[in-house]
Tab-separated table of C-alpha atoms in Angstrom:
chain	number	residue	atom	x	y	z
A	1	UNK	CA	9.163	23.425	-33.904
A	2	UNK	CA	7.412	23.166	-30.564
A	3	UNK	CA	4.285	21.058	-30.388
A	4	UNK	CA	2.051	19.931	-27.569
A	5	UNK	CA	1.396	16.270	-26.693
A	6	UNK	CA	-1.543	15.049	-24.636
A	7	UNK	CA	-1.725	11.508	-23.305
A	8	UNK	CA	-4.719	9.537	-21.963
A	9	UNK	CA	-5.291	9.224	-18.239
A	10	UNK	CA	-4.718	5.466	-18.199
A	11	UNK	CA	-1.023	6.145	-18.833
A	12	UNK	CA	-0.668	8.182	-15.630
A	13	UNK	CA	1.410	5.491	-13.922
A	14	UNK	CA	3.548	4.932	-17.016
A	15	UNK	CA	5.001	8.459	-17.063
A	16	UNK	CA	7.355	10.389	-14.799
A	17	UNK	CA	6.519	13.890	-15.953
A	18	UNK	CA	2.787	13.979	-16.451
A	19	UNK	CA	0.394	13.551	-19.337
A	20	UNK	CA	1.144	16.835	-21.124
A	21	UNK	CA	4.437	17.557	-22.817
A	22	UNK	CA	5.895	20.247	-25.060
A	23	UNK	CA	8.304	18.726	-27.559
A	24	UNK	CA	9.834	19.270	-30.974
A	25	UNK	CA	9.410	17.406	-34.240
A	26	UNK	CA	8.118	17.864	-37.747
A	27	UNK	CA	5.911	14.791	-37.887
A	28	UNK	CA	4.219	12.415	-35.461
A	29	UNK	CA	7.068	9.904	-35.591
A	30	UNK	CA	9.632	12.546	-34.669
A	31	UNK	CA	7.460	13.933	-31.888
A	32	UNK	CA	6.950	10.468	-30.427
A	33	UNK	CA	10.681	9.782	-30.592
A	34	UNK	CA	11.259	12.934	-28.491
A	35	UNK	CA	8.488	11.798	-26.161
A	36	UNK	CA	10.134	8.388	-25.697
A	37	UNK	CA	13.454	10.061	-24.877
A	38	UNK	CA	11.718	11.881	-22.026
A	39	UNK	CA	9.439	8.990	-21.096
A	40	UNK	CA	11.168	5.749	-22.161
A	41	UNK	CA	8.493	3.610	-20.544
A	42	UNK	CA	5.902	4.870	-23.023
A	43	UNK	CA	7.355	3.388	-26.193
A	44	UNK	CA	6.176	-0.111	-25.373
A	45	UNK	CA	2.659	1.197	-24.724
A	46	UNK	CA	2.274	3.174	-27.954
A	47	UNK	CA	4.368	1.292	-30.528
A	48	UNK	CA	3.862	-2.375	-31.413
A	49	UNK	CA	6.360	-5.053	-32.437
A	50	UNK	CA	6.021	-3.972	-36.073
A	51	UNK	CA	7.214	-0.470	-35.224
A	52	UNK	CA	3.735	0.970	-35.812
A	53	UNK	CA	1.255	2.743	-33.573
A	54	UNK	CA	-0.628	0.041	-31.669
A	55	UNK	CA	-3.832	-1.127	-33.338
A	56	UNK	CA	-6.154	0.195	-30.646
A	57	UNK	CA	-4.284	3.432	-29.996
A	58	UNK	CA	-5.479	6.519	-31.866
A	59	UNK	CA	-3.300	9.532	-32.614
A	60	UNK	CA	-4.702	12.864	-33.741
A	61	UNK	CA	-2.952	16.029	-34.954
A	62	UNK	CA	-5.071	19.095	-34.293
A	63	UNK	CA	-8.139	16.872	-34.209
A	64	UNK	CA	-7.442	14.926	-37.404
A	65	UNK	CA	-6.572	11.208	-37.345
A	66	UNK	CA	-2.847	10.777	-37.922
A	67	UNK	CA	-0.109	8.201	-38.421
A	68	UNK	CA	3.632	8.293	-37.829
A	69	UNK	CA	4.227	10.206	-41.053
A	70	UNK	CA	1.617	12.919	-40.484
A	71	UNK	CA	3.208	16.407	-40.344
A	72	UNK	CA	2.762	18.416	-37.166
A	73	UNK	CA	2.638	22.211	-37.599
A	74	UNK	CA	4.390	24.667	-35.286
A	75	UNK	CA	2.248	24.997	-32.185
A	76	UNK	CA	0.149	22.003	-33.169
A	77	UNK	CA	-1.196	19.398	-30.784
A	78	UNK	CA	-0.660	15.640	-30.890
A	79	UNK	CA	-3.288	13.820	-28.887
A	80	UNK	CA	-3.119	10.124	-28.029
A	81	UNK	CA	-6.401	8.369	-27.257
A	82	UNK	CA	-7.511	4.896	-26.301
A	83	UNK	CA	-9.740	3.587	-29.089
A	84	UNK	CA	-13.283	2.543	-28.268
A	85	UNK	CA	-12.641	-1.135	-28.864
A	86	UNK	CA	-15.383	-3.500	-27.853
A	87	UNK	CA	-18.983	-3.091	-26.902
B	1	UNK	CA	-3.690	-9.048	10.469
B	2	UNK	CA	-3.772	-10.651	7.022
B	3	UNK	CA	-2.902	-8.656	3.911
B	4	UNK	CA	-3.796	-9.978	0.454
B	5	UNK	CA	-2.899	-8.502	-2.931
B	6	UNK	CA	-5.611	-9.149	-5.514
B	7	UNK	CA	-4.849	-8.793	-9.222
B	8	UNK	CA	-7.971	-8.395	-11.346
B	9	UNK	CA	-9.069	-7.520	-14.856
B	10	UNK	CA	-9.580	-3.962	-13.618
B	11	UNK	CA	-6.713	-3.041	-11.355
B	12	UNK	CA	-5.225	-4.455	-8.181
B	13	UNK	CA	-6.497	-4.208	-4.629
B	14	UNK	CA	-5.009	-4.774	-1.209
B	15	UNK	CA	-7.360	-6.488	1.220
B	16	UNK	CA	-6.458	-6.246	4.883
B	17	UNK	CA	-8.099	-7.503	8.034
B	18	UNK	CA	-9.042	-10.547	10.021
B	19	UNK	CA	-12.154	-12.488	10.977
B	20	UNK	CA	-15.138	-10.725	9.445
B	21	UNK	CA	-13.562	-7.267	9.242
B	22	UNK	CA	-11.797	-6.517	5.991
B	23	UNK	CA	-10.820	-3.218	4.397
B	24	UNK	CA	-9.962	-2.688	0.741
B	25	UNK	CA	-7.350	-0.331	-0.703
B	26	UNK	CA	-7.398	0.375	-4.420
B	27	UNK	CA	-7.609	0.102	-7.238
B	28	UNK	CA	-3.922	0.202	-7.928
B	29	UNK	CA	-3.253	0.540	-11.670
B	30	UNK	CA	-6.858	1.537	-12.490
B	31	UNK	CA	-7.974	0.341	-15.909
B	32	UNK	CA	-5.155	-2.188	-16.279
B	33	UNK	CA	-5.322	-5.938	-15.985
B	34	UNK	CA	-2.993	-6.998	-13.196
B	35	UNK	CA	-1.850	-10.382	-14.374
B	36	UNK	CA	0.701	-11.502	-11.789
B	37	UNK	CA	2.723	-10.383	-8.799
B	38	UNK	CA	6.343	-11.143	-7.972
B	39	UNK	CA	9.040	-10.516	-5.406
B	40	UNK	CA	12.630	-9.824	-6.398
B	41	UNK	CA	15.611	-11.310	-4.540
B	42	UNK	CA	16.167	-7.963	-2.759
B	43	UNK	CA	12.538	-7.881	-1.579
B	44	UNK	CA	11.209	-5.461	-4.214
B	45	UNK	CA	7.570	-6.109	-5.055
B	46	UNK	CA	6.625	-6.453	-8.709
B	47	UNK	CA	3.274	-6.220	-10.446
B	48	UNK	CA	2.753	-7.083	-14.096
B	49	UNK	CA	0.007	-5.209	-15.884
B	50	UNK	CA	-1.549	-5.552	-19.298
B	51	UNK	CA	-3.952	-3.728	-21.529
B	52	UNK	CA	-5.700	-4.665	-24.742
B	53	UNK	CA	-4.790	-1.163	-25.943
B	54	UNK	CA	-1.366	-0.401	-24.482
B	55	UNK	CA	0.464	-3.713	-24.081
B	56	UNK	CA	2.264	-4.884	-20.962
B	57	UNK	CA	4.168	-3.184	-18.160
B	58	UNK	CA	6.119	-4.051	-15.036
B	59	UNK	CA	5.814	-1.886	-11.929
B	60	UNK	CA	8.055	-2.092	-8.863
B	61	UNK	CA	7.518	-1.028	-5.281
B	62	UNK	CA	9.333	-1.200	-1.982
B	63	UNK	CA	6.155	-1.125	0.097
B	64	UNK	CA	3.282	-2.199	-2.207
B	65	UNK	CA	1.807	1.310	-2.008
B	66	UNK	CA	4.119	3.570	-4.023
B	67	UNK	CA	4.789	2.111	-7.477
B	68	UNK	CA	7.039	3.022	-10.375
B	69	UNK	CA	6.823	1.586	-13.847
B	70	UNK	CA	10.046	0.166	-15.267
B	71	UNK	CA	11.108	1.359	-18.712
B	72	UNK	CA	11.762	-2.060	-20.198
B	73	UNK	CA	9.376	-4.934	-19.484
B	74	UNK	CA	9.904	-8.284	-21.236
B	75	UNK	CA	9.520	-7.579	-24.949
B	76	UNK	CA	9.888	-9.333	-28.259
B	77	UNK	CA	12.157	-7.575	-30.752
B	78	UNK	CA	10.438	-5.411	-33.352
B	79	UNK	CA	10.010	-6.954	-36.778
B	80	UNK	CA	10.204	-10.625	-35.791
B	81	UNK	CA	6.477	-11.283	-35.857
B	82	UNK	CA	5.887	-12.131	-32.183
B	83	UNK	CA	3.484	-10.127	-30.007
B	84	UNK	CA	3.857	-9.563	-26.281
B	85	UNK	CA	0.326	-10.099	-24.955
B	86	UNK	CA	0.736	-10.752	-21.256
B	87	UNK	CA	3.203	-11.377	-18.457
B	88	UNK	CA	1.872	-14.573	-16.893
B	89	UNK	CA	4.298	-15.270	-14.069
B	90	UNK	CA	7.302	-13.937	-12.204
B	91	UNK	CA	9.470	-16.484	-10.396
B	92	UNK	CA	12.315	-15.749	-7.986
B	93	UNK	CA	14.998	-18.447	-7.788
B	94	UNK	CA	16.806	-16.625	-4.994
B	95	UNK	CA	19.284	-14.824	-7.225
B	96	UNK	CA	17.462	-14.153	-10.477
B	97	UNK	CA	13.942	-13.394	-11.651
B	98	UNK	CA	12.270	-15.414	-14.371
B	99	UNK	CA	9.197	-14.350	-16.285
B	100	UNK	CA	6.862	-16.416	-18.414
B	101	UNK	CA	4.939	-14.537	-21.084
B	102	UNK	CA	2.623	-14.832	-24.043
B	103	UNK	CA	3.257	-15.085	-26.949
B	104	UNK	CA	5.094	-17.888	-25.233
B	105	UNK	CA	8.585	-17.216	-24.032
B	106	UNK	CA	10.850	-17.005	-21.045
B	107	UNK	CA	12.837	-13.970	-19.883
B	108	UNK	CA	15.231	-13.447	-16.957
B	109	UNK	CA	16.237	-10.400	-14.962
B	110	UNK	CA	19.383	-9.925	-12.881
B	111	UNK	CA	18.501	-6.398	-11.744
B	112	UNK	CA	15.356	-6.936	-9.668
B	113	UNK	CA	13.045	-6.740	-12.687
B	114	UNK	CA	14.211	-3.470	-14.228
B	115	UNK	CA	15.470	-5.116	-17.448
B	116	UNK	CA	14.821	-8.532	-18.962
B	117	UNK	CA	16.778	-10.786	-21.294
B	118	UNK	CA	15.250	-13.529	-23.448
B	119	UNK	CA	16.093	-17.169	-22.732
B	120	UNK	CA	17.100	-18.105	-26.252
B	121	UNK	CA	17.417	-21.834	-25.645
B	122	UNK	CA	13.706	-22.033	-24.900
B	123	UNK	CA	12.358	-19.165	-26.978
B	124	UNK	CA	14.069	-20.419	-30.133
B	125	UNK	CA	13.516	-24.097	-29.398
B	126	UNK	CA	13.680	-26.326	-32.500
B	127	UNK	CA	10.007	-27.269	-32.024
B	128	UNK	CA	8.780	-23.648	-31.858
B	129	UNK	CA	7.168	-23.689	-35.292
B	130	UNK	CA	4.886	-26.489	-34.034
B	131	UNK	CA	3.751	-24.652	-30.875
B	132	UNK	CA	0.030	-23.918	-30.852
B	133	UNK	CA	-1.988	-21.861	-28.358
B	134	UNK	CA	-4.521	-23.070	-25.825
B	135	UNK	CA	-7.716	-21.217	-24.984
B	136	UNK	CA	-5.689	-18.707	-22.941
B	137	UNK	CA	-3.235	-18.139	-25.761
B	138	UNK	CA	0.267	-19.452	-26.376
B	139	UNK	CA	1.593	-18.736	-22.927
B	140	UNK	CA	4.520	-19.714	-20.712
B	141	UNK	CA	2.952	-19.589	-17.288
B	142	UNK	CA	4.617	-21.850	-14.743
B	143	UNK	CA	8.297	-21.815	-13.823
B	144	UNK	CA	10.183	-24.047	-11.374
B	145	UNK	CA	13.900	-23.971	-10.607
B	146	UNK	CA	16.363	-26.075	-8.620
B	147	UNK	CA	20.057	-25.391	-9.052
B	148	UNK	CA	21.002	-25.782	-12.693
B	149	UNK	CA	17.633	-27.312	-13.481
B	150	UNK	CA	14.553	-25.404	-14.584
B	151	UNK	CA	11.079	-26.360	-15.722
B	152	UNK	CA	8.593	-24.245	-17.635
B	153	UNK	CA	4.987	-25.046	-18.510
B	154	UNK	CA	3.674	-23.741	-21.816
B	155	UNK	CA	0.078	-24.050	-23.030
B	156	UNK	CA	-0.657	-25.883	-25.205
B	157	UNK	CA	2.851	-27.163	-25.786
B	158	UNK	CA	3.915	-28.989	-22.625
B	159	UNK	CA	6.525	-29.038	-19.884
B	160	UNK	CA	10.134	-28.313	-20.829
B	161	UNK	CA	13.132	-29.059	-18.606
B	162	UNK	CA	16.632	-27.659	-18.720
B	163	UNK	CA	19.506	-29.405	-16.949
B	164	UNK	CA	22.201	-26.901	-17.875
B	165	UNK	CA	21.185	-23.545	-16.478
B	166	UNK	CA	18.531	-22.800	-19.129
B	167	UNK	CA	20.847	-23.162	-22.114
B	168	UNK	CA	19.085	-26.172	-23.622
B	169	UNK	CA	15.582	-27.519	-23.032
B	170	UNK	CA	13.837	-30.848	-23.602
B	171	UNK	CA	10.130	-31.669	-23.612
B	172	UNK	CA	9.064	-33.803	-20.630
B	173	UNK	CA	5.522	-35.082	-21.077
B	174	UNK	CA	5.677	-38.892	-21.239
B	175	UNK	CA	2.581	-40.333	-19.607
B	176	UNK	CA	0.415	-37.265	-20.250
B	177	UNK	CA	-2.144	-37.438	-23.078
B	178	UNK	CA	-1.844	-34.762	-25.757
B	179	UNK	CA	-4.776	-32.462	-26.435
B	180	UNK	CA	-6.641	-32.230	-29.719
B	181	UNK	CA	-5.179	-35.454	-31.104
B	182	UNK	CA	-7.043	-38.609	-32.102
B	183	UNK	CA	-6.481	-41.487	-29.676
B	184	UNK	CA	-4.923	-43.701	-32.346
B	185	UNK	CA	-2.759	-40.929	-33.828
B	186	UNK	CA	1.023	-41.049	-33.370
B	187	UNK	CA	2.100	-39.393	-30.134
B	188	UNK	CA	3.215	-35.827	-30.986
B	189	UNK	CA	6.335	-34.169	-29.589
B	190	UNK	CA	4.356	-31.055	-28.581
B	191	UNK	CA	0.672	-30.447	-27.848
B	192	UNK	CA	0.408	-31.010	-24.084
B	193	UNK	CA	-1.623	-28.473	-22.169
B	194	UNK	CA	-0.091	-28.053	-18.725
B	195	UNK	CA	-2.140	-25.799	-16.443
B	196	UNK	CA	-0.349	-25.828	-13.091
B	197	UNK	CA	2.871	-27.147	-11.500
B	198	UNK	CA	4.047	-27.570	-7.915
B	199	UNK	CA	7.364	-28.914	-6.671
B	200	UNK	CA	8.795	-30.485	-3.536
B	201	UNK	CA	11.774	-28.206	-2.809
B	202	UNK	CA	13.515	-30.945	-0.806
B	203	UNK	CA	13.077	-33.449	-3.626
B	204	UNK	CA	12.838	-31.264	-6.729
B	205	UNK	CA	12.473	-34.224	-9.079
B	206	UNK	CA	9.005	-34.693	-7.540
B	207	UNK	CA	6.547	-32.405	-9.314
B	208	UNK	CA	2.756	-32.329	-9.387
B	209	UNK	CA	0.929	-31.249	-12.506
B	210	UNK	CA	-2.599	-30.018	-13.079
B	211	UNK	CA	-2.984	-30.588	-16.774
B	212	UNK	CA	-5.780	-30.096	-19.244
B	213	UNK	CA	-5.865	-33.893	-19.440
B	214	UNK	CA	-5.849	-34.609	-15.703
B	215	UNK	CA	-3.735	-34.554	-12.557
B	216	UNK	CA	-0.263	-36.115	-12.672
B	217	UNK	CA	2.923	-36.585	-10.644
B	218	UNK	CA	6.504	-37.254	-11.601
B	219	UNK	CA	9.290	-38.546	-9.376
B	220	UNK	CA	11.998	-38.210	-11.981
B	221	UNK	CA	11.871	-34.563	-12.910
B	222	UNK	CA	9.310	-35.086	-15.644
B	223	UNK	CA	10.856	-38.020	-17.480
B	224	UNK	CA	7.672	-39.946	-16.697
B	225	UNK	CA	4.297	-38.835	-15.341
B	226	UNK	CA	1.606	-40.927	-13.644
B	227	UNK	CA	-2.053	-40.030	-13.223
B	228	UNK	CA	-3.134	-39.344	-9.613
B	229	UNK	CA	-6.864	-38.572	-9.422
B	230	UNK	CA	-8.122	-40.903	-6.679
B	231	UNK	CA	-10.893	-39.013	-4.884
B	232	UNK	CA	-11.155	-36.102	-7.296
B	233	UNK	CA	-14.541	-35.404	-8.926
B	234	UNK	CA	-12.784	-34.291	-12.117
B	235	UNK	CA	-9.283	-34.189	-13.497
B	236	UNK	CA	-9.760	-30.747	-15.021
B	237	UNK	CA	-8.693	-27.520	-13.345
B	238	UNK	CA	-5.944	-24.950	-13.202
B	239	UNK	CA	-4.560	-24.827	-9.655
B	240	UNK	CA	-1.833	-27.055	-8.260
B	241	UNK	CA	-0.394	-25.860	-4.958
B	242	UNK	CA	1.856	-27.462	-2.369
B	243	UNK	CA	2.215	-26.158	1.165
B	244	UNK	CA	5.847	-26.883	1.864
B	245	UNK	CA	5.414	-26.633	5.619
B	246	UNK	CA	2.951	-29.499	5.833
B	247	UNK	CA	3.544	-31.185	2.429
B	248	UNK	CA	-0.202	-30.841	1.798
B	249	UNK	CA	-1.308	-30.495	-1.815
B	250	UNK	CA	-4.270	-28.472	-3.039
B	251	UNK	CA	-6.160	-28.378	-6.301
B	252	UNK	CA	-9.567	-26.993	-7.287
B	253	UNK	CA	-11.382	-29.271	-9.761
B	254	UNK	CA	-13.659	-27.914	-12.477
B	255	UNK	CA	-16.158	-29.967	-14.424
B	256	UNK	CA	-14.376	-30.262	-17.760
B	257	UNK	CA	-12.630	-28.578	-20.642
B	258	UNK	CA	-15.884	-27.400	-22.202
B	259	UNK	CA	-17.574	-26.605	-18.862
B	260	UNK	CA	-15.102	-24.724	-16.701
B	261	UNK	CA	-17.148	-24.436	-13.525
B	262	UNK	CA	-17.282	-26.627	-10.398
B	263	UNK	CA	-19.472	-29.705	-10.766
B	264	UNK	CA	-22.925	-28.829	-9.468
B	265	UNK	CA	-21.648	-25.416	-8.436
B	266	UNK	CA	-19.776	-27.007	-5.513
B	267	UNK	CA	-16.695	-24.835	-5.350
B	268	UNK	CA	-14.222	-26.776	-3.199
B	269	UNK	CA	-10.493	-27.037	-2.758
B	270	UNK	CA	-9.339	-30.643	-2.586
B	271	UNK	CA	-6.282	-31.599	-0.577
B	272	UNK	CA	-3.943	-34.559	-0.368
B	273	UNK	CA	-1.667	-35.540	2.508
B	274	UNK	CA	-0.086	-38.482	0.727
B	275	UNK	CA	1.639	-36.784	-2.190
B	276	UNK	CA	-1.418	-37.048	-4.392
B	277	UNK	CA	-2.193	-40.745	-3.918
B	278	UNK	CA	-5.631	-39.736	-2.637
B	279	UNK	CA	-7.651	-36.530	-2.495
B	280	UNK	CA	-10.597	-35.278	-0.428
B	281	UNK	CA	-12.504	-32.046	0.058
B	282	UNK	CA	-10.327	-29.740	2.140
B	283	UNK	CA	-12.013	-28.882	5.426
B	284	UNK	CA	-15.311	-27.088	5.923
B	285	UNK	CA	-16.947	-23.717	5.510
B	286	UNK	CA	-17.780	-24.032	1.831
B	287	UNK	CA	-20.834	-22.279	0.514
B	288	UNK	CA	-24.092	-24.213	0.463
B	289	UNK	CA	-25.248	-21.969	-2.398
B	290	UNK	CA	-24.052	-22.887	-5.897
B	291	UNK	CA	-20.816	-21.186	-6.948
B	292	UNK	CA	-20.468	-21.413	-10.704
B	293	UNK	CA	-17.084	-19.774	-10.845
B	294	UNK	CA	-13.546	-20.906	-11.567
B	295	UNK	CA	-10.136	-20.426	-9.986
B	296	UNK	CA	-7.263	-19.685	-12.334
B	297	UNK	CA	-3.673	-20.918	-12.013
B	298	UNK	CA	-2.239	-17.697	-10.619
B	299	UNK	CA	-5.095	-16.988	-8.235
B	300	UNK	CA	-3.996	-19.235	-5.347
B	301	UNK	CA	-1.303	-18.393	-2.851
B	302	UNK	CA	-0.100	-19.562	0.544
B	303	UNK	CA	2.504	-18.626	3.099
B	304	UNK	CA	3.726	-22.169	3.836
B	305	UNK	CA	2.522	-21.660	7.412
B	306	UNK	CA	-1.055	-22.720	6.900
B	307	UNK	CA	-2.596	-19.543	5.494
B	308	UNK	CA	-4.018	-19.853	1.977
B	309	UNK	CA	-6.122	-17.602	-0.173
B	310	UNK	CA	-7.644	-17.984	-3.607
B	311	UNK	CA	-9.674	-15.720	-5.842
B	312	UNK	CA	-12.347	-16.658	-8.345
B	313	UNK	CA	-13.257	-15.551	-11.832
B	314	UNK	CA	-16.445	-14.301	-10.177
B	315	UNK	CA	-14.381	-11.906	-8.084
B	316	UNK	CA	-14.637	-13.491	-4.625
B	317	UNK	CA	-11.882	-14.349	-2.166
B	318	UNK	CA	-11.674	-17.507	-0.068
B	319	UNK	CA	-9.301	-17.788	2.868
B	320	UNK	CA	-8.149	-20.492	5.256
B	321	UNK	CA	-5.952	-19.744	8.277
B	322	UNK	CA	-5.472	-23.356	9.365
B	323	UNK	CA	-3.951	-25.262	6.462
B	324	UNK	CA	-7.270	-25.861	4.752
B	325	UNK	CA	-9.237	-26.932	7.822
B	326	UNK	CA	-11.772	-24.109	7.702
B	327	UNK	CA	-12.591	-21.779	4.812
B	328	UNK	CA	-14.166	-18.351	4.789
B	329	UNK	CA	-15.545	-16.374	1.863
B	330	UNK	CA	-14.613	-12.722	2.352
B	331	UNK	CA	-17.312	-10.108	1.870
B	332	UNK	CA	-15.692	-7.773	-0.696
B	333	UNK	CA	-16.256	-8.482	-4.400
B	334	UNK	CA	-13.849	-7.725	-7.221
B	335	UNK	CA	-13.600	-7.999	-10.990
B	336	UNK	CA	-12.378	-11.311	-12.420
B	337	UNK	CA	-9.344	-12.356	-10.368
B	338	UNK	CA	-6.170	-13.464	-12.147
B	339	UNK	CA	-3.571	-13.159	-9.407
B	340	UNK	CA	-3.321	-13.512	-5.640
B	341	UNK	CA	-0.360	-12.756	-3.402
B	342	UNK	CA	-0.437	-13.150	0.364
B	343	UNK	CA	1.559	-10.199	1.671
B	344	UNK	CA	1.256	-11.032	5.371
């Protein structure tokens, strides 16, 4: 299944191939694994030492808040955002 | 032409110029804290970045303009309960890079900073369960090396020394008061809040220490420390710097632990030409207007030829071209400054 991934602008210097990717995977965890194969420097920025999405990183699937287990439909979009943390 | 790299809470900048004419390039790494700079043995520049959202990163550059992020910065293994908050320092011993991080630990790189390996002898030290953080977190922030010996300063734990190529480490804090301990309590093994370290490269057993509890010197590699504060208005501060060309020491006193600004707003570097036996205000040119701002441990750099620069938490740069004789505040302003590197 092909899905789209959009990354926040602050990660511009952490990627080699831009902030938009087309990848495969049936859930968010699988999609991110494919993303990290293409962009190995991103894993540290999105996944914490507990193997979970970082506390202040938000992931959405087609506009709905998601976690690593959330299914991603064919043609769906995974968007990563920086949480509004602070004042 | 002087070129200064400035690492701030919101990106890095390169300041270039002379006299009263300075240009600013940047920000590099917009939106990221730039916590320290380094230089690899092959000359590669390094910049460590951090984010409250996205963790840490290491970027490398051949020319300080074009940067590439490495894939594997220092990292704690998943599932072991430690968090990588910040890369505090990058030290080049001539053949290998060392990095001090928080949550406190030491990592080394033998490939110019592309990959990092943990220093198990320190990171898994038998006292680790007793390590407690200072105000800046539980951070390993100062690294010195000389042959098979190495020293690392960890807040608020103390100075460790290895005599066997970083395999084993011993605490070296005798003579320094612990922090947060009653005066009549038994002396603890850990709990010493080192802030800054500087070393005489020709006599590496001689080390100067800006500590939470004052200013100290050792002549025996840290086995014993003696207080050296004659002429200082306060023992508190973060910076300890030695110009190896002239053997002149610099520190920048702040009022106290609970009041981390210069006394009376008189921001001054103090220097010593007698290995710390006595201190006095370094040169002239200091602002007559109050400067209630601090200078952090990584925000002072020199070229060992008389040029020094420091940056303040208020975002200003101060420069001296003549070994501390005259000081100039540069016009540009920046976010809070964590790191300074004189590039030329």
